[in-house]
Amino acid sequence: MIDYAFDTTADLSKVSSQNTYDKVEIITCDSEEEEAQVISLIIKNEGSENVSFFISNQLLATRVECLLEQNNIEDYPYITLLLYSIEVLTSNWNSVELLSLLKHTLVTFGYTREEYSKILSEFEIEILRNFSISDLEGIINIINKHKKVKYKKDILIIINKLKEIYNPLLDMMNYSIFEVATAHLQCVDMLSDSHFNNEFMTHFLTACKDIKIKCSLELYRKILTLFLKKHLSPKANNLSLHKNKVVIITDFNEAPKNSFLNSLMGDVQEEQGYFLYTLYNLFCARKIYVTRSLNHRKSILLQRIEMLFQTKQPYRDWLKMLNTPEYVLPCMQPTPTPNTESLAS
């Protein structure tokens, strides 16, 4: 069947359309978002060690990686806390970055989640939204002057704790990157309600240990971000991996510049032949998944493959089942009831 698909001179009308051969599964998705969900579902089900994943669309690759990383419940909150905690300083205590940190799931400063949410809500509405503040001292002065703050005492406790936690890091001027990273991790440990022992941060500290260059907080933030991107970003696939049991080929379209086909196929006939030879080898795997989205036009080769193989798409059906809630709670349409003073104005 694969020979028929790749032989563009073969007459496909002679092949039975009722073929039940299930080696190749073509999955056409409504959007790139759905395509990313389908791909991540296949990788989880087949096992990442058994799958070769070929992709050239960086946005799609990032979406797939994010979906796969969500399985790592231990790492994801810690990684975001690492970034939020340093961005508060490099943004000069910007209210958005400050709230992102304070609202993080690992940060409660010893309060119950319900009580902490009430405190933060008042802090956001009464202080941060009403005043332009550039440092912690300014926040403390405004809170002390504000008379309508119900949780004034609790807000001051949180801000003072935050100030105490960050003091060692604020003093890191003209220190090495290893010293800055060590102080930052100590801050994160004090901010979080849980203790983490992440292997990738151990590698990061080890890599920084012998670097003697002095490091500002802004430079440290950039280095940390680059390190985390390298740790979390999709790994580039090598075409020699086609011997894996399962192969996923994405961007199987004809028009876009970033498509799998156009990224390998050139104008020279020799390059086209090499591409088709490589692609043919990929189709020798035990199972092949070809994914594409409706946003782009099908390639001629994909049209031939679709004619030879049934178009069952169990993974799309499973995805719809997973995304369908068990029950839907109806919600009444809100009915605004403004007072007479508002209507008059």
CSV table of C-alpha atoms in Angstrom, one decimal:
chain,number,residue,atom,x,y,z
A,1,MET,CA,0.0,0.0,0.0
A,2,ILE,CA,2.8,2.4,0.8
A,3,ASP,CA,4.5,1.5,-2.5
A,4,TYR,CA,1.3,2.5,-4.3
A,5,ALA,CA,1.2,5.8,-2.4
A,6,PHE,CA,4.7,6.7,-3.3
A,7,ASP,CA,4.5,5.5,-6.9
A,8,THR,CA,2.9,8.6,-8.5
A,9,THR,CA,2.5,6.7,-11.8
A,10,ALA,CA,0.4,3.9,-10.2
A,11,ASP,CA,-3.4,3.9,-10.8
A,12,LEU,CA,-5.0,4.0,-7.4
A,13,SER,CA,-8.4,3.1,-8.9
A,14,LYS,CA,-7.2,-0.6,-9.1
A,15,VAL,CA,-6.8,-0.7,-5.3
A,16,SER,CA,-9.8,-1.7,-3.2
A,17,SER,CA,-11.2,1.3,-1.3
A,18,GLN,CA,-12.4,-1.0,1.5
A,19,ASN,CA,-8.8,-1.6,2.7
A,20,THR,CA,-8.6,-2.3,6.5
A,21,TYR,CA,-4.9,-1.9,6.7
A,22,ASP,CA,-4.2,0.1,9.9
A,23,LYS,CA,-0.5,0.8,9.7
A,24,VAL,CA,-1.1,4.4,8.8
A,25,GLU,CA,-3.5,6.7,10.6
A,26,ILE,CA,-4.2,10.2,9.1
A,27,ILE,CA,-5.6,12.7,11.6
A,28,THR,CA,-7.0,15.9,10.3
A,29,CYS,CA,-7.7,18.5,13.1
A,30,ASP,CA,-9.8,21.6,13.1
A,31,SER,CA,-7.0,23.7,14.5
A,32,GLU,CA,-3.3,23.7,15.6
A,33,GLU,CA,-4.5,23.6,19.2
A,34,GLU,CA,-6.4,20.4,18.6
A,35,GLU,CA,-3.5,19.0,16.6
A,36,ALA,CA,-1.2,19.6,19.5
A,37,GLN,CA,-3.6,17.9,21.9
A,38,VAL,CA,-3.9,14.9,19.6
A,39,ILE,CA,-0.1,14.6,19.2
A,40,SER,CA,0.5,14.8,23.0
A,41,LEU,CA,-2.2,12.2,23.6
A,42,ILE,CA,-0.5,9.8,21.1
A,43,ILE,CA,2.9,10.3,22.7
A,44,LYS,CA,1.5,9.7,26.2
A,45,ASN,CA,-0.3,6.6,25.1
A,46,GLU,CA,2.5,5.0,23.0
A,47,GLY,CA,5.3,6.0,25.4
A,48,SER,CA,7.8,8.7,24.5
A,49,GLU,CA,10.6,6.2,24.3
A,50,ASN,CA,8.8,4.4,21.5
A,51,VAL,CA,8.0,7.5,19.4
A,52,SER,CA,9.9,9.6,16.8
A,53,PHE,CA,8.3,13.0,16.4
A,54,PHE,CA,9.0,15.1,13.3
A,55,ILE,CA,8.0,18.7,13.3
A,56,SER,CA,9.2,22.0,11.9
A,57,ASN,CA,6.4,24.3,13.1
A,58,GLN,CA,7.9,25.9,16.3
A,59,LEU,CA,4.6,27.1,17.6
A,60,LEU,CA,3.0,23.7,17.3
A,61,ALA,CA,6.1,22.1,18.9
A,62,THR,CA,5.9,24.5,21.8
A,63,ARG,CA,2.2,23.7,22.3
A,64,VAL,CA,2.9,19.9,22.3
A,65,GLU,CA,5.8,20.4,24.8
A,66,CYS,CA,3.6,22.4,27.1
A,67,LEU,CA,0.9,19.7,27.1
A,68,LEU,CA,3.5,17.0,27.8
A,69,GLU,CA,5.2,19.1,30.6
A,70,GLN,CA,1.8,19.5,32.4
A,71,ASN,CA,2.2,15.9,33.4
A,72,ASN,CA,5.2,16.8,35.6
A,73,ILE,CA,3.1,18.2,38.5
A,74,GLU,CA,6.2,18.5,40.7
A,75,ASP,CA,8.3,20.6,38.4
A,76,TYR,CA,5.8,23.0,36.7
A,77,PRO,CA,4.8,25.1,39.8
A,78,TYR,CA,8.4,25.3,41.0
A,79,ILE,CA,9.6,26.5,37.5
A,80,THR,CA,6.9,29.3,37.5
A,81,LEU,CA,7.8,30.3,41.0
A,82,LEU,CA,11.5,30.6,40.0
A,83,LEU,CA,10.6,32.9,37.2
A,84,TYR,CA,8.0,35.0,39.0
A,85,SER,CA,10.2,35.5,42.1
A,86,ILE,CA,13.1,37.0,40.0
A,87,GLU,CA,10.8,39.0,37.7
A,88,VAL,CA,9.4,40.9,40.7
A,89,LEU,CA,12.8,42.4,41.3
A,90,THR,CA,13.8,43.0,37.6
A,91,SER,CA,10.5,44.7,36.9
A,92,ASN,CA,11.1,47.1,39.9
A,93,TRP,CA,8.1,45.7,41.9
A,94,ASN,CA,5.6,46.1,39.0
A,95,SER,CA,2.1,45.4,40.4
A,96,VAL,CA,1.4,42.7,37.7
A,97,GLU,CA,4.6,40.7,38.6
A,98,LEU,CA,4.1,41.2,42.3
A,99,LEU,CA,0.5,39.9,42.1
A,100,SER,CA,1.7,36.9,39.9
A,101,LEU,CA,4.1,36.0,42.7
A,102,LEU,CA,1.7,36.5,45.6
A,103,LYS,CA,-1.1,34.6,43.8
A,104,HIS,CA,1.1,31.6,43.0
A,105,THR,CA,-0.3,28.3,44.2
A,106,LEU,CA,2.8,27.6,46.4
A,107,VAL,CA,2.7,30.9,48.2
A,108,THR,CA,0.4,31.5,51.2
A,109,PHE,CA,2.7,32.8,54.0
A,110,GLY,CA,1.2,30.4,56.4
A,111,TYR,CA,-2.5,31.5,55.9
A,112,THR,CA,-5.3,29.2,54.8
A,113,ARG,CA,-6.0,29.4,51.1
A,114,GLU,CA,-9.4,31.0,51.7
A,115,GLU,CA,-8.1,33.6,54.2
A,116,TYR,CA,-5.1,34.4,52.0
A,117,SER,CA,-7.3,35.0,48.9
A,118,LYS,CA,-9.4,37.6,50.9
A,119,ILE,CA,-6.2,39.4,52.0
A,120,LEU,CA,-4.8,39.5,48.5
A,121,SER,CA,-8.1,40.6,47.0
A,122,GLU,CA,-8.2,43.6,49.3
A,123,PHE,CA,-4.5,44.4,48.7
A,124,GLU,CA,-5.1,44.3,44.9
A,125,ILE,CA,-8.3,46.4,44.9
A,126,GLU,CA,-7.5,49.0,47.6
A,127,ILE,CA,-3.8,49.5,47.1
A,128,LEU,CA,-2.3,48.3,43.9
A,129,ARG,CA,-5.1,49.4,41.6
A,130,ASN,CA,-5.4,52.9,43.2
A,131,PHE,CA,-1.8,53.9,43.6
A,132,SER,CA,1.4,53.8,41.4
A,133,ILE,CA,4.1,52.3,43.6
A,134,SER,CA,7.7,51.4,42.6
A,135,ASP,CA,9.1,49.7,45.8
A,136,LEU,CA,8.2,47.9,48.9
A,137,GLU,CA,8.8,50.9,51.2
A,138,GLY,CA,6.2,52.9,49.1
A,139,ILE,CA,3.7,50.1,49.5
A,140,ILE,CA,4.2,50.0,53.2
A,141,ASN,CA,3.8,53.8,53.5
A,142,ILE,CA,0.5,53.8,51.5
A,143,ILE,CA,-0.9,50.9,53.5
A,144,ASN,CA,-0.1,52.7,56.8
A,145,LYS,CA,-1.9,55.8,55.5
A,146,HIS,CA,-4.9,54.0,54.1
A,147,LYS,CA,-7.8,53.9,56.7
A,148,LYS,CA,-10.3,51.7,54.8
A,149,VAL,CA,-8.1,48.6,54.6
A,150,LYS,CA,-9.8,45.8,56.6
A,151,TYR,CA,-6.8,43.4,56.5
A,152,LYS,CA,-4.2,46.1,57.0
A,153,LYS,CA,-2.3,44.2,59.6
A,154,ASP,CA,-2.2,41.0,57.5
A,155,ILE,CA,-1.1,42.8,54.4
A,156,LEU,CA,1.8,44.5,56.3
A,157,ILE,CA,2.9,41.1,57.7
A,158,ILE,CA,3.0,39.7,54.2
A,159,ILE,CA,4.9,42.7,52.7
A,160,ASN,CA,7.4,42.7,55.6
A,161,LYS,CA,8.0,39.0,55.2
A,162,LEU,CA,8.5,39.5,51.5
A,163,LYS,CA,11.0,42.3,52.2
A,164,GLU,CA,12.8,40.0,54.7
A,165,ILE,CA,13.0,37.1,52.2
A,166,TYR,CA,14.3,39.3,49.4
A,167,ASN,CA,16.9,41.2,51.4
A,168,PRO,CA,19.7,38.7,50.8
A,169,LEU,CA,19.1,38.8,47.1
A,170,LEU,CA,18.9,42.6,46.9
A,171,ASP,CA,22.3,42.8,48.4
A,172,MET,CA,23.7,40.7,45.6
A,173,MET,CA,25.5,43.5,43.7
A,174,ASN,CA,28.6,42.5,41.7
A,175,TYR,CA,28.5,38.9,42.9
A,176,SER,CA,29.2,35.8,40.8
A,177,ILE,CA,26.2,34.1,39.0
A,178,PHE,CA,26.7,31.1,41.4
A,179,GLU,CA,26.2,33.3,44.4
A,180,VAL,CA,23.2,35.0,42.9
A,181,ALA,CA,21.6,31.7,42.0
A,182,THR,CA,22.2,30.3,45.5
A,183,ALA,CA,20.6,33.3,47.1
A,184,HIS,CA,17.7,33.1,44.6
A,185,LEU,CA,17.0,29.5,45.4
A,186,GLN,CA,17.1,30.3,49.1
A,187,CYS,CA,14.4,33.0,48.5
A,188,VAL,CA,12.3,30.5,46.6
A,189,ASP,CA,12.5,27.9,49.4
A,190,MET,CA,11.3,30.6,51.9
A,191,LEU,CA,8.5,31.7,49.6
A,192,SER,CA,7.1,28.3,48.8
A,193,ASP,CA,5.0,26.1,51.1
A,194,SER,CA,6.8,23.0,49.8
A,195,HIS,CA,10.4,22.0,49.5
A,196,PHE,CA,11.6,21.0,46.1
A,197,ASN,CA,14.7,19.1,45.0
A,198,ASN,CA,14.9,19.6,41.3
A,199,GLU,CA,17.6,17.9,39.4
A,200,PHE,CA,17.7,20.5,36.7
A,201,MET,CA,18.4,23.3,39.2
A,202,THR,CA,21.2,21.2,40.7
A,203,HIS,CA,22.7,21.0,37.2
A,204,PHE,CA,22.2,24.8,36.8
A,205,LEU,CA,24.1,25.5,40.1
A,206,THR,CA,26.9,23.1,39.0
A,207,ALA,CA,27.2,24.8,35.7
A,208,CYS,CA,27.4,28.2,37.4
A,209,LYS,CA,30.0,27.3,40.0
A,210,ASP,CA,33.1,27.9,38.0
A,211,ILE,CA,32.0,31.1,36.3
A,212,LYS,CA,33.6,34.0,37.9
A,213,ILE,CA,31.9,36.8,35.9
A,214,LYS,CA,30.0,39.3,38.0
A,215,CYS,CA,26.3,39.1,37.4
A,216,SER,CA,23.4,41.6,37.7
A,217,LEU,CA,19.9,40.5,38.6
A,218,GLU,CA,18.8,41.3,35.0
A,219,LEU,CA,21.5,39.2,33.5
A,220,TYR,CA,20.9,36.4,35.9
A,221,ARG,CA,17.2,36.4,34.9
A,222,LYS,CA,18.1,36.1,31.2
A,223,ILE,CA,20.5,33.3,31.9
A,224,LEU,CA,18.0,31.4,34.0
A,225,THR,CA,15.3,31.9,31.4
A,226,LEU,CA,17.5,30.6,28.7
A,227,PHE,CA,18.5,27.6,30.8
A,228,LEU,CA,14.9,26.7,31.5
A,229,LYS,CA,13.9,27.0,27.9
A,230,LYS,CA,16.7,24.7,26.9
A,231,HIS,CA,15.6,22.2,29.6
A,232,LEU,CA,11.9,22.3,28.6
A,233,SER,CA,12.0,22.9,24.9
A,234,PRO,CA,11.2,20.1,22.4
A,235,LYS,CA,14.2,18.1,21.4
A,236,ALA,CA,15.1,18.3,17.7
A,237,ASN,CA,14.4,15.0,15.9
A,238,ASN,CA,17.0,13.3,13.7
A,239,LEU,CA,15.7,11.5,10.6
A,240,SER,CA,17.8,8.5,11.6
A,241,LEU,CA,15.3,7.8,14.4
A,242,HIS,CA,12.9,6.3,11.8
A,243,LYS,CA,13.6,2.8,13.3
A,244,ASN,CA,11.4,3.6,16.3
A,245,LYS,CA,8.2,1.6,16.6
A,246,VAL,CA,6.0,4.7,16.2
A,247,VAL,CA,6.5,7.7,13.9
A,248,ILE,CA,4.5,11.0,14.1
A,249,ILE,CA,4.8,13.3,11.1
A,250,THR,CA,3.3,16.7,11.4
A,251,ASP,CA,2.8,19.7,9.1
A,252,PHE,CA,1.9,17.4,6.3
A,253,ASN,CA,0.6,20.2,4.1
A,254,GLU,CA,1.6,21.8,0.8
A,255,ALA,CA,1.3,25.6,1.1
A,256,PRO,CA,2.9,27.0,4.3
A,257,LYS,CA,6.6,27.8,4.5
A,258,ASN,CA,7.0,26.0,7.8
A,259,SER,CA,5.4,22.7,6.6
A,260,PHE,CA,7.2,19.4,7.0
A,261,LEU,CA,7.2,18.9,3.3
A,262,ASN,CA,8.5,22.3,2.3
A,263,SER,CA,11.2,22.3,5.0
A,264,LEU,CA,12.9,19.3,3.3
A,265,MET,CA,11.8,19.6,-0.3
A,266,GLY,CA,13.7,21.9,-2.7
A,267,ASP,CA,13.4,22.8,-6.3
A,268,VAL,CA,16.1,20.5,-7.5
A,269,GLN,CA,14.9,17.1,-8.6
A,270,GLU,CA,17.7,15.3,-6.7
A,271,GLU,CA,16.6,16.9,-3.4
A,272,GLN,CA,13.0,15.9,-4.0
A,273,GLY,CA,14.1,12.3,-4.6
A,274,TYR,CA,16.2,12.3,-1.4
A,275,PHE,CA,13.2,13.7,0.5
A,276,LEU,CA,10.8,11.0,-0.8
A,277,TYR,CA,13.4,8.3,0.0
A,278,THR,CA,13.7,9.6,3.6
A,279,LEU,CA,10.0,9.9,3.9
A,280,TYR,CA,9.5,6.4,2.5
A,281,ASN,CA,11.8,5.0,5.2
A,282,LEU,CA,9.8,6.7,7.9
A,283,PHE,CA,6.7,4.9,6.6
A,284,CYS,CA,8.5,1.6,7.3
A,285,ALA,CA,7.8,2.0,11.1
A,286,ARG,CA,5.3,-0.3,12.8
A,287,LYS,CA,2.8,2.5,13.1
A,288,ILE,CA,2.7,5.9,11.4
A,289,TYR,CA,0.5,8.9,12.5
A,290,VAL,CA,0.2,11.8,10.1
A,291,THR,CA,-1.3,14.9,11.5
A,292,ARG,CA,-2.4,18.2,9.8
A,293,SER,CA,-4.8,21.0,10.4
A,294,LEU,CA,-7.6,22.2,8.2
A,295,ASN,CA,-5.9,25.6,8.0
A,296,HIS,CA,-3.7,24.4,5.2
A,297,ARG,CA,-4.0,22.6,1.9
A,298,LYS,CA,-3.2,18.9,1.6
A,299,SER,CA,-0.1,17.7,-0.1
A,300,ILE,CA,-0.6,15.5,-3.2
A,301,LEU,CA,1.2,12.7,-1.4
A,302,LEU,CA,-1.2,12.9,1.5
A,303,GLN,CA,-4.2,12.8,-0.9
A,304,ARG,CA,-2.9,9.5,-2.3
A,305,ILE,CA,-2.3,8.1,1.1
A,306,GLU,CA,-5.8,9.0,2.2
A,307,MET,CA,-7.2,7.2,-0.8
A,308,LEU,CA,-5.5,4.0,0.2
A,309,PHE,CA,-6.2,3.9,3.9
A,310,GLN,CA,-9.4,4.2,5.9
A,311,THR,CA,-9.7,7.6,7.8
A,312,LYS,CA,-10.7,6.3,11.2
A,313,GLN,CA,-9.5,8.8,13.8
A,314,PRO,CA,-9.8,7.2,17.3
A,315,TYR,CA,-7.5,9.7,18.9
A,316,ARG,CA,-9.7,12.6,17.9
A,317,ASP,CA,-12.7,10.7,19.3
A,318,TRP,CA,-10.8,10.0,22.6
A,319,LEU,CA,-9.8,13.7,22.8
A,320,LYS,CA,-13.4,14.8,22.5
A,321,MET,CA,-14.4,12.4,25.2
A,322,LEU,CA,-11.6,13.6,27.5
A,323,ASN,CA,-12.6,17.3,26.9
A,324,THR,CA,-16.3,16.7,27.4
A,325,PRO,CA,-17.4,17.4,31.0
A,326,GLU,CA,-19.4,14.8,32.8
A,327,TYR,CA,-22.2,17.3,33.4
A,328,VAL,CA,-22.9,20.9,32.6
A,329,LEU,CA,-24.3,23.2,35.3
A,330,PRO,CA,-26.7,25.7,33.7
A,331,CYS,CA,-26.2,29.3,34.7
A,332,MET,CA,-28.9,31.9,34.6
A,333,GLN,CA,-28.2,35.0,32.5
A,334,PRO,CA,-27.2,37.9,34.8
A,335,THR,CA,-29.8,40.6,35.3
A,336,PRO,CA,-28.2,44.0,36.2
A,337,THR,CA,-30.1,46.0,38.7
A,338,PRO,CA,-28.5,49.5,38.8
A,339,ASN,CA,-29.8,51.9,41.4
A,340,THR,CA,-31.7,55.1,40.5
A,341,GLU,CA,-28.7,57.3,41.1
A,342,SER,CA,-26.7,55.5,38.5
A,343,LEU,CA,-29.5,55.7,36.0
A,344,ALA,CA,-29.8,59.5,36.6
A,345,SER,CA,-26.1,60.1,36.0
